[in-house]
PDB file of C-alpha atoms in Angstrom:
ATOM      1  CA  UNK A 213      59.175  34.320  93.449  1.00 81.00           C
ATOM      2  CA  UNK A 214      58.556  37.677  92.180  1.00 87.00           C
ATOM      3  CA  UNK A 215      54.939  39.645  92.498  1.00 93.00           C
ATOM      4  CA  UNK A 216      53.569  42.508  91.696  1.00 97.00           C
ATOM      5  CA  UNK A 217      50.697  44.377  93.692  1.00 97.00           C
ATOM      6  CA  UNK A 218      48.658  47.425  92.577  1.00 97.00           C
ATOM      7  CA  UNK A 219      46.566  47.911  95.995  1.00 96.00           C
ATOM      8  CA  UNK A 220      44.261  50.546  94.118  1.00 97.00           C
ATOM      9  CA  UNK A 221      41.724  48.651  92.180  1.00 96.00           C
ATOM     10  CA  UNK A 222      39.735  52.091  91.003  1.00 97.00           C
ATOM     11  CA  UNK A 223      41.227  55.334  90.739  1.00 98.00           C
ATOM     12  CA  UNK A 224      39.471  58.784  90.055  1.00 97.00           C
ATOM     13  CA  UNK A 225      40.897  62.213  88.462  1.00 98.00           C
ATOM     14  CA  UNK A 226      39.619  65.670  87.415  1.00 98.00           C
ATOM     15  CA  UNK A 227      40.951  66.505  83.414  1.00 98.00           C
ATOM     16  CA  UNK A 228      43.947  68.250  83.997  1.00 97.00           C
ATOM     17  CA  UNK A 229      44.754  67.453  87.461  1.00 98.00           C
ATOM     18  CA  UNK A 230      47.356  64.994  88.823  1.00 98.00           C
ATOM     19  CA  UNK A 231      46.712  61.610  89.584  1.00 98.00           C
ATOM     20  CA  UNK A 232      49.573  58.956  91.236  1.00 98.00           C
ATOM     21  CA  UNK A 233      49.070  55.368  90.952  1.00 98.00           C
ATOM     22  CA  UNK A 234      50.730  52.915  93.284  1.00 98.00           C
ATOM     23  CA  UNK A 235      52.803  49.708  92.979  1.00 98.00           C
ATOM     24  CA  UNK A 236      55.035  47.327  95.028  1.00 98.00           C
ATOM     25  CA  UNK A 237      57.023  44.404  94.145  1.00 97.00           C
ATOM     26  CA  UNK A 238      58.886  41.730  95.625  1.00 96.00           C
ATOM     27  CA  UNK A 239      62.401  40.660  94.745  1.00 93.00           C
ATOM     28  CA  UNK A 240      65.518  39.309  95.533  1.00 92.00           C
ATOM     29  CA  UNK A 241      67.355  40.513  92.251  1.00 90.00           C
ATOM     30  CA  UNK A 242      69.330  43.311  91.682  1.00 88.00           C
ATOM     31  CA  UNK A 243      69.081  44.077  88.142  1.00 90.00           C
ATOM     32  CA  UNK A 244      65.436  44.369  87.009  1.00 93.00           C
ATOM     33  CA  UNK A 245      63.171  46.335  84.985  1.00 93.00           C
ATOM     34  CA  UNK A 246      59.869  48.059  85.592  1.00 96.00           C
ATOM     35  CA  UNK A 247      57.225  49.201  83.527  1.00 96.00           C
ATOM     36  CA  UNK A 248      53.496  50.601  83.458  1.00 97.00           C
ATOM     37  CA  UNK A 249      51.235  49.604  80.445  1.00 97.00           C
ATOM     38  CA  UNK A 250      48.214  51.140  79.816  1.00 97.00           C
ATOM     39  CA  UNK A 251      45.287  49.200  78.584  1.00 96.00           C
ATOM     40  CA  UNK A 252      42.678  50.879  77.006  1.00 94.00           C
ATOM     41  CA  UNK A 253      38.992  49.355  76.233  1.00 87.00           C
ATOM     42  CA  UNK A 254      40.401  48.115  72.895  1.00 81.00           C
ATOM     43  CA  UNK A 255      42.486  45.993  74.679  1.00 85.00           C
ATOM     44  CA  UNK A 256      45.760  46.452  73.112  1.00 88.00           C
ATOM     45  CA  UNK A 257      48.963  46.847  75.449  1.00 93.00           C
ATOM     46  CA  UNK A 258      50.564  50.318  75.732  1.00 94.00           C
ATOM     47  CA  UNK A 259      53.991  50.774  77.005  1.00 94.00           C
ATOM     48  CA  UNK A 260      53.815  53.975  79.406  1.00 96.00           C
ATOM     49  CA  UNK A 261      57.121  54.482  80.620  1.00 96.00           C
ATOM     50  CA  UNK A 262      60.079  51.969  81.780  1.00 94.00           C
ATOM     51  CA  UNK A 263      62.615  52.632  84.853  1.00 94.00           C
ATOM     52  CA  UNK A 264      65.597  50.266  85.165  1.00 91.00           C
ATOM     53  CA  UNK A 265      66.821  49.450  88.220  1.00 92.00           C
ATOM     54  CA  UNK A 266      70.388  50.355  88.646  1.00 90.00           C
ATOM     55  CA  UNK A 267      69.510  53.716  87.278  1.00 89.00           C
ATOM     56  CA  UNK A 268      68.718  56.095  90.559  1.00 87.00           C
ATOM     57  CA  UNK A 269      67.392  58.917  88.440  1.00 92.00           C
ATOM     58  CA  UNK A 270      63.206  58.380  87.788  1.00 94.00           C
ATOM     59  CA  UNK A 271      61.970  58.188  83.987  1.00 94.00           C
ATOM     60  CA  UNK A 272      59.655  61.230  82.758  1.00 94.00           C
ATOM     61  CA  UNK A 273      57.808  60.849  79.794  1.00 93.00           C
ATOM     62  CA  UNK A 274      55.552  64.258  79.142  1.00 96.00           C
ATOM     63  CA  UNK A 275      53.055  63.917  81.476  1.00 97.00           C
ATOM     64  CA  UNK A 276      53.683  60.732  83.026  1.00 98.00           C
ATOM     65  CA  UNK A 277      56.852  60.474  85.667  1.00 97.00           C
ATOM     66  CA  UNK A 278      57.662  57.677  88.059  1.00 97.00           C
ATOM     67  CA  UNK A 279      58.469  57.552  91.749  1.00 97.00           C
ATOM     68  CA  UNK A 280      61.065  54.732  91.847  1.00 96.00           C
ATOM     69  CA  UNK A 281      61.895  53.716  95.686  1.00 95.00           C
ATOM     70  CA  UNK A 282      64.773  50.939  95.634  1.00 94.00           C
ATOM     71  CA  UNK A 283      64.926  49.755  98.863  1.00 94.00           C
ATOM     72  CA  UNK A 284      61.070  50.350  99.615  1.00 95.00           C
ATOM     73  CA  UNK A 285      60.913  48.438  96.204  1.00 96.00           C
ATOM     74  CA  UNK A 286      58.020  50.648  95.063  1.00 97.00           C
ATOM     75  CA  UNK A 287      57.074  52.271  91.751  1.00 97.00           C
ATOM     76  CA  UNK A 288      54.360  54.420  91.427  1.00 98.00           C
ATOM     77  CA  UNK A 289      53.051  56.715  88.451  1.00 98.00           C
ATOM     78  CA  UNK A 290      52.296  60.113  88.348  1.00 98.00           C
ATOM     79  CA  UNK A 291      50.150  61.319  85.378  1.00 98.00           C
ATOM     80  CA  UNK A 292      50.063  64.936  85.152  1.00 98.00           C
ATOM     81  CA  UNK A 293      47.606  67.455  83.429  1.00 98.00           C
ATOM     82  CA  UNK A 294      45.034  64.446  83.030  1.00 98.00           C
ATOM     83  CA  UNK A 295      43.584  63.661  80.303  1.00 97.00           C
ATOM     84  CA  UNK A 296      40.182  62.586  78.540  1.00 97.00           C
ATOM     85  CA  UNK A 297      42.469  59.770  76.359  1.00 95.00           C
ATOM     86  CA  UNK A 298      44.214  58.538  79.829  1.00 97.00           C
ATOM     87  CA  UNK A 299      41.385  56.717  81.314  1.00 97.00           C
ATOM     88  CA  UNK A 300      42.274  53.047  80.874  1.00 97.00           C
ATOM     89  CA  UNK A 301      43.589  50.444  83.112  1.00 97.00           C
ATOM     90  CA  UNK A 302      47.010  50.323  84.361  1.00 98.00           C
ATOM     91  CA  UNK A 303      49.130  47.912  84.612  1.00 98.00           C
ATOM     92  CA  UNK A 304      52.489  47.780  86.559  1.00 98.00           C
ATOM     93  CA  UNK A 305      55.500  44.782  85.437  1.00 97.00           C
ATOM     94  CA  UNK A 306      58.448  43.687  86.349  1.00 96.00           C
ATOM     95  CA  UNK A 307      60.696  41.827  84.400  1.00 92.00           C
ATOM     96  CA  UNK A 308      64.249  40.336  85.660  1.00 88.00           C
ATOM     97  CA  UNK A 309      67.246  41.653  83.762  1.00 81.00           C
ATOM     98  CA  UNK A 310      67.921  38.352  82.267  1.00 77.00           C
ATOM     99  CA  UNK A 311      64.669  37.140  81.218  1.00 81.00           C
ATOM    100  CA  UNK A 312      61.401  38.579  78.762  1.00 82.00           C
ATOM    101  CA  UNK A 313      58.735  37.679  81.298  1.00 90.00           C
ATOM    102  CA  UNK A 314      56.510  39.881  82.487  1.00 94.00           C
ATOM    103  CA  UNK A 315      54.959  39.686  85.809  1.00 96.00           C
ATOM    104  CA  UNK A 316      52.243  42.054  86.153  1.00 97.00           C
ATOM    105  CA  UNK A 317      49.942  43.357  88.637  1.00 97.00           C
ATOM    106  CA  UNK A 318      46.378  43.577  89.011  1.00 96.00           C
ATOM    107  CA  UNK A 319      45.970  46.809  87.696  1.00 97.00           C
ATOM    108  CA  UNK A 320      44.439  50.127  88.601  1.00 98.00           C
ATOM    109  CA  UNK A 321      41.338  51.431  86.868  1.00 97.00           C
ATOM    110  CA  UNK A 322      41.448  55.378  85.966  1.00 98.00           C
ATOM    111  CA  UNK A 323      38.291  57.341  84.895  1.00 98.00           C
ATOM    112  CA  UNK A 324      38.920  60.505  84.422  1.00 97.00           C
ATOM    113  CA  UNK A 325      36.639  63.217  84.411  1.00 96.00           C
ATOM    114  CA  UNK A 326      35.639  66.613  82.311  1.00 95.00           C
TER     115      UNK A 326
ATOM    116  CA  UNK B 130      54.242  48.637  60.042  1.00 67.00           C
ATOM    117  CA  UNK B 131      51.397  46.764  60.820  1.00 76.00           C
ATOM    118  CA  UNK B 132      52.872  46.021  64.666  1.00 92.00           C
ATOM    119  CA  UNK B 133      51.400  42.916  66.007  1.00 95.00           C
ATOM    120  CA  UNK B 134      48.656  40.998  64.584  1.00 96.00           C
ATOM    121  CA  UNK B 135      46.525  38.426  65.910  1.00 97.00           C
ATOM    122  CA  UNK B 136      43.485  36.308  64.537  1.00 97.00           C
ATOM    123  CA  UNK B 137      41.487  35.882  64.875  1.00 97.00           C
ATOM    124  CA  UNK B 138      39.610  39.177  67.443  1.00 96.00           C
ATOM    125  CA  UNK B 139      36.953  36.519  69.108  1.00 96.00           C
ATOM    126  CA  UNK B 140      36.877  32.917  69.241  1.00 96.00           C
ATOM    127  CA  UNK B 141      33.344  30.574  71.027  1.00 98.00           C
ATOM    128  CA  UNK B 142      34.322  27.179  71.759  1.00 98.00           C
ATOM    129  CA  UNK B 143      33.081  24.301  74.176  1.00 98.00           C
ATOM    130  CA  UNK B 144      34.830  22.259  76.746  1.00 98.00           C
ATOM    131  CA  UNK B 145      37.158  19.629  75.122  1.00 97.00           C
ATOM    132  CA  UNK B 146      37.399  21.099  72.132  1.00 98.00           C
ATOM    133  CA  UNK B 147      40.928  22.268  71.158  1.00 98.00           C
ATOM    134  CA  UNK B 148      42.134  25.893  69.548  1.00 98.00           C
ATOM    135  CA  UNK B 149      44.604  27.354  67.728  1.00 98.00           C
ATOM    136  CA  UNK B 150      45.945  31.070  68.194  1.00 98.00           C
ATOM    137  CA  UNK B 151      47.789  32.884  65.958  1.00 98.00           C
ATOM    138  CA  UNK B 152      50.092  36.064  66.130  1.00 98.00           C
ATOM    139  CA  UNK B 153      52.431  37.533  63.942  1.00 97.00           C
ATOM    140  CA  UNK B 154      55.316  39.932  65.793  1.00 96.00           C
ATOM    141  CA  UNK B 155      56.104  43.476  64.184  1.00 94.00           C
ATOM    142  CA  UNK B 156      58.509  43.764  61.491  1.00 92.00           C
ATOM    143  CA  UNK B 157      61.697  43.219  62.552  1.00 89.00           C
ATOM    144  CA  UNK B 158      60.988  40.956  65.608  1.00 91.00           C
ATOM    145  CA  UNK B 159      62.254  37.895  66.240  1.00 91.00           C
ATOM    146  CA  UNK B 160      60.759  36.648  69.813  1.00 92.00           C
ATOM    147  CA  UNK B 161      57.420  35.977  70.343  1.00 95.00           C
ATOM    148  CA  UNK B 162      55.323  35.882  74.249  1.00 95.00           C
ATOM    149  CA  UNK B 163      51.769  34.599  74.687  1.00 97.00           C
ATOM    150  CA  UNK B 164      50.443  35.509  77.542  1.00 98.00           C
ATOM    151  CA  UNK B 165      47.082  34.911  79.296  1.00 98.00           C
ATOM    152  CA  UNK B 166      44.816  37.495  80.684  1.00 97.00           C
ATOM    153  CA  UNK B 167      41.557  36.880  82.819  1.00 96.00           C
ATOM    154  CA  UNK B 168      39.001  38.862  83.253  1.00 93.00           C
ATOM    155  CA  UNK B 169      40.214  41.491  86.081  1.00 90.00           C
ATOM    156  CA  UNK B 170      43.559  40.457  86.615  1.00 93.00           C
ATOM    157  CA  UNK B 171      46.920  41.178  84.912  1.00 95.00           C
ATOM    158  CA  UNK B 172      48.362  39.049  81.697  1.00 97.00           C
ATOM    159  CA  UNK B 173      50.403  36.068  83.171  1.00 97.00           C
ATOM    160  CA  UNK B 174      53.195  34.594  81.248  1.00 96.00           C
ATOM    161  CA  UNK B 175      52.455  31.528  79.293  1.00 97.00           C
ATOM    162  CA  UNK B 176      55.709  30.696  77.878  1.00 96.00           C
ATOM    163  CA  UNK B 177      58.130  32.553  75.294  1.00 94.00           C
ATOM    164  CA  UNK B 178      59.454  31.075  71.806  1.00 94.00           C
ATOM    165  CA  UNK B 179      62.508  32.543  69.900  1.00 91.00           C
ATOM    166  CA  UNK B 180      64.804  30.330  67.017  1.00 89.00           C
ATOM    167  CA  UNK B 181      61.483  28.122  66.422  1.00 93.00           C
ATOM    168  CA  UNK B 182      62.213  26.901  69.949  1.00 93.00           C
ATOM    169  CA  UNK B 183      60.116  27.377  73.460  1.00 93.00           C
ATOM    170  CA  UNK B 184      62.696  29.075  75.318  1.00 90.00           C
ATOM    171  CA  UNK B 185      60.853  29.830  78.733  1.00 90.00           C
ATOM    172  CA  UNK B 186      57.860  29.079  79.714  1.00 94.00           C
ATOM    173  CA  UNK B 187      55.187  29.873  83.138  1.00 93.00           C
ATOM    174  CA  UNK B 188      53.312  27.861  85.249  1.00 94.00           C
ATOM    175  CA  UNK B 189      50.241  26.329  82.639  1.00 97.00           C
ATOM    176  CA  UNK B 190      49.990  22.498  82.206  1.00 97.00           C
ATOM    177  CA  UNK B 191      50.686  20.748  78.995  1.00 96.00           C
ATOM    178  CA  UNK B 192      47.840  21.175  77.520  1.00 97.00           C
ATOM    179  CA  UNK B 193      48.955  24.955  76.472  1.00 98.00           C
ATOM    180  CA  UNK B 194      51.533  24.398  73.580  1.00 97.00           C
ATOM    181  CA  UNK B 195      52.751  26.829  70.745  1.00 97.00           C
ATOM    182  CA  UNK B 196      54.674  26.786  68.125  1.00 97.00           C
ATOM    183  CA  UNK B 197      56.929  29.498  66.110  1.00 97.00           C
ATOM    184  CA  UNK B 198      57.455  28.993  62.104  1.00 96.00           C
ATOM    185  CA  UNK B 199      60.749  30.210  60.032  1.00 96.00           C
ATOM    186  CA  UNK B 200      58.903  33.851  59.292  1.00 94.00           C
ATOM    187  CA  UNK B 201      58.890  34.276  63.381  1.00 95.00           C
ATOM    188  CA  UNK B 202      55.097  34.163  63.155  1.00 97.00           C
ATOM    189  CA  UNK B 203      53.909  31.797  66.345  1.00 98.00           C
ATOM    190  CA  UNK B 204      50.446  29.628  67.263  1.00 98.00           C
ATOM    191  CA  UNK B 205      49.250  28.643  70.524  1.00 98.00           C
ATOM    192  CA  UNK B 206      47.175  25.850  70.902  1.00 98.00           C
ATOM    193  CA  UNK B 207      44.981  24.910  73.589  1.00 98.00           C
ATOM    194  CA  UNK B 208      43.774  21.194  74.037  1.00 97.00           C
ATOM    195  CA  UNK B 209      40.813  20.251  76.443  1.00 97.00           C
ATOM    196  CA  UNK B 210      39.461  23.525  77.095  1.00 98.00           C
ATOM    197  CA  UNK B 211      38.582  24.358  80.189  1.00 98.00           C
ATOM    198  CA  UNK B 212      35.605  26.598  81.671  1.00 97.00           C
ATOM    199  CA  UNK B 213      38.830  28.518  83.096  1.00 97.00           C
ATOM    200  CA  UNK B 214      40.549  28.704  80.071  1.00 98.00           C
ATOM    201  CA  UNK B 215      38.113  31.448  78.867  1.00 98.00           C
ATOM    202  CA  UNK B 216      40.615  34.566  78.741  1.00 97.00           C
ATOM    203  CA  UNK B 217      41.911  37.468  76.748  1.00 97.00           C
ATOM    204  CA  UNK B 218      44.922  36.248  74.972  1.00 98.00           C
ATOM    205  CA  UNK B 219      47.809  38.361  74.300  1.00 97.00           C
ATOM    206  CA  UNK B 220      51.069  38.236  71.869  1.00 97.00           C
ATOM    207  CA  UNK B 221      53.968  40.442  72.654  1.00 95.00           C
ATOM    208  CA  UNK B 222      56.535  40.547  69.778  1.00 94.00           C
ATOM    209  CA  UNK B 223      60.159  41.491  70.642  1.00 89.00           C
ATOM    210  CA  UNK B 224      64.102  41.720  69.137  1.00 85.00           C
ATOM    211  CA  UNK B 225      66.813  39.668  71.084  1.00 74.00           C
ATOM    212  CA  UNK B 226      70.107  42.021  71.802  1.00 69.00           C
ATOM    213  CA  UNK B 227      72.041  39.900  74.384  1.00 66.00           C
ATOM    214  CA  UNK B 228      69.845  40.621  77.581  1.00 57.00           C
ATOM    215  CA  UNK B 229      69.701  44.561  77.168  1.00 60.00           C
ATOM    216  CA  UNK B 230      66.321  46.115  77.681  1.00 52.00           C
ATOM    217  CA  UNK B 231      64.712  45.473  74.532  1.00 72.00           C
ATOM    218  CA  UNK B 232      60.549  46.394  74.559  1.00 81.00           C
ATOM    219  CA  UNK B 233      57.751  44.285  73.818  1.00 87.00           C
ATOM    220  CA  UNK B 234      55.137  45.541  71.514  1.00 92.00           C
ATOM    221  CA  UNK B 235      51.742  43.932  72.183  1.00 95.00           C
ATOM    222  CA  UNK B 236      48.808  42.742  69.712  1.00 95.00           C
ATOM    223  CA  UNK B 237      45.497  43.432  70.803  1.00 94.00           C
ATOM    224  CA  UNK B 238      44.434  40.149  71.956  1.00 96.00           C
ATOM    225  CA  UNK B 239      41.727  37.361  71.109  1.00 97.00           C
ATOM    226  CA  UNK B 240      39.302  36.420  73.244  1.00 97.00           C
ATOM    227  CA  UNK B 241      38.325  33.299  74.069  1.00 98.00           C
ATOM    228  CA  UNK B 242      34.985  32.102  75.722  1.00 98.00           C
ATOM    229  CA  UNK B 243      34.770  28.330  76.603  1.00 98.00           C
ATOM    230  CA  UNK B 244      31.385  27.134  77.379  1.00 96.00           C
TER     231      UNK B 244
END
């Protein structure tokens, strides 16, 4: 079965510094899909930024960028130039190429700070 | 676009009783997800329903059942609640196209306390 694990339950970052959250999954597939949400206090579910898997190159969307390691199978987010509106929690997901389901993580809590 | 919508925000109910969710996907949309998030942990899949039909579906017992109408709107229903069963409950509408990554837009949830 596949699972998701964000190992950071809290993370901390100055405004407009750099902060990198972590993920690992476990799969036998080949084709997949990754994502990290963001979940602010209102709850609602905000697509971040999506890597597939055959693609080698990392997504990069403004600030945010992803570290995507194939055969380490780990995904990780950078958000750079932090700011005031990113603090949230994060979630990372995985989702088989032939499916819609979601598996998620635990998340990763960022404050960030003036 | 109003994106997704789900009613109601906050729901109180007791064990036993029985509730019914309701979601409508974003314009367009034909796939609807309900998923189930407790408190500190990430959304887990609850099952998926596309064509009026329950297409896939995670590991909840029977007592979790849904149902999608012609206009792709889509209720989940809840019989016997349990203590456990208290949870943020998500929709996430999306657009079939043959496998190919295709996003899921989420609502913002209703929250459900079972005491």
């Amino acid at each position: 079965a596949q699972t998701v694990t964000q190992s950071q339950p809290e993370m901390s970052v100055q405004e407009a510094e750099t902060v990198t959250l972590s993920c690992t999954y476990d799969t036998s597939e080949s084709d997949y899909y990754l994502f990290w949400y963001k979940q602010p206090p209102s709850r609602q579910m905000i697509l971040v930024i999506r890597q597939e898997a055959y693609k080698q190159q990392n997504a990069t969307e403004n600030r945010f960028s992803v570290n995507f390691q194939k055969a380490a199978k780990s995904f990780s987010l950078k958000i750079s130039d932090s700011q005031l509106g990113d603090a949230a929690m994060y979630f990372c997901a995985y989702r088989y190429y032939n499916t819609d389901k979601l598996i998620f993580g635990t998340g990763t809590r960022l404050q960030v700070f003036p | 676009d109003a994106g997704v919508t789900q009613s109601p925000t906050h729901l109180i109910k007791t064990r036993g009783q029985q509730v019914t969710l309701r979601c409508s996907p974003k314009s367009g949309h034909d796939t609807v997800s309900w998923y189930q998030q407790a408190l500190g942990q990430g959304p887990q899949f609850i099952f998926q329903y596309y064509e009026e039909e329950e297409r896939q579906r995670g590991n909840f017992p029977d007592r979790f059942s849904g149902h999608q109408f012609p206009n792709y709107s889509s209720e989940l229903n809840v019989n016997a609640l349990l203590l456990g069963d208290s949870a943020l409950y998500l929709c996430a509408s999306s657009m079939q196209r043959g496998g190919h990554l295709v996003e899921q837009f989420f609502g913002p949830g209703t929250r459900l306390t079972v005491l």
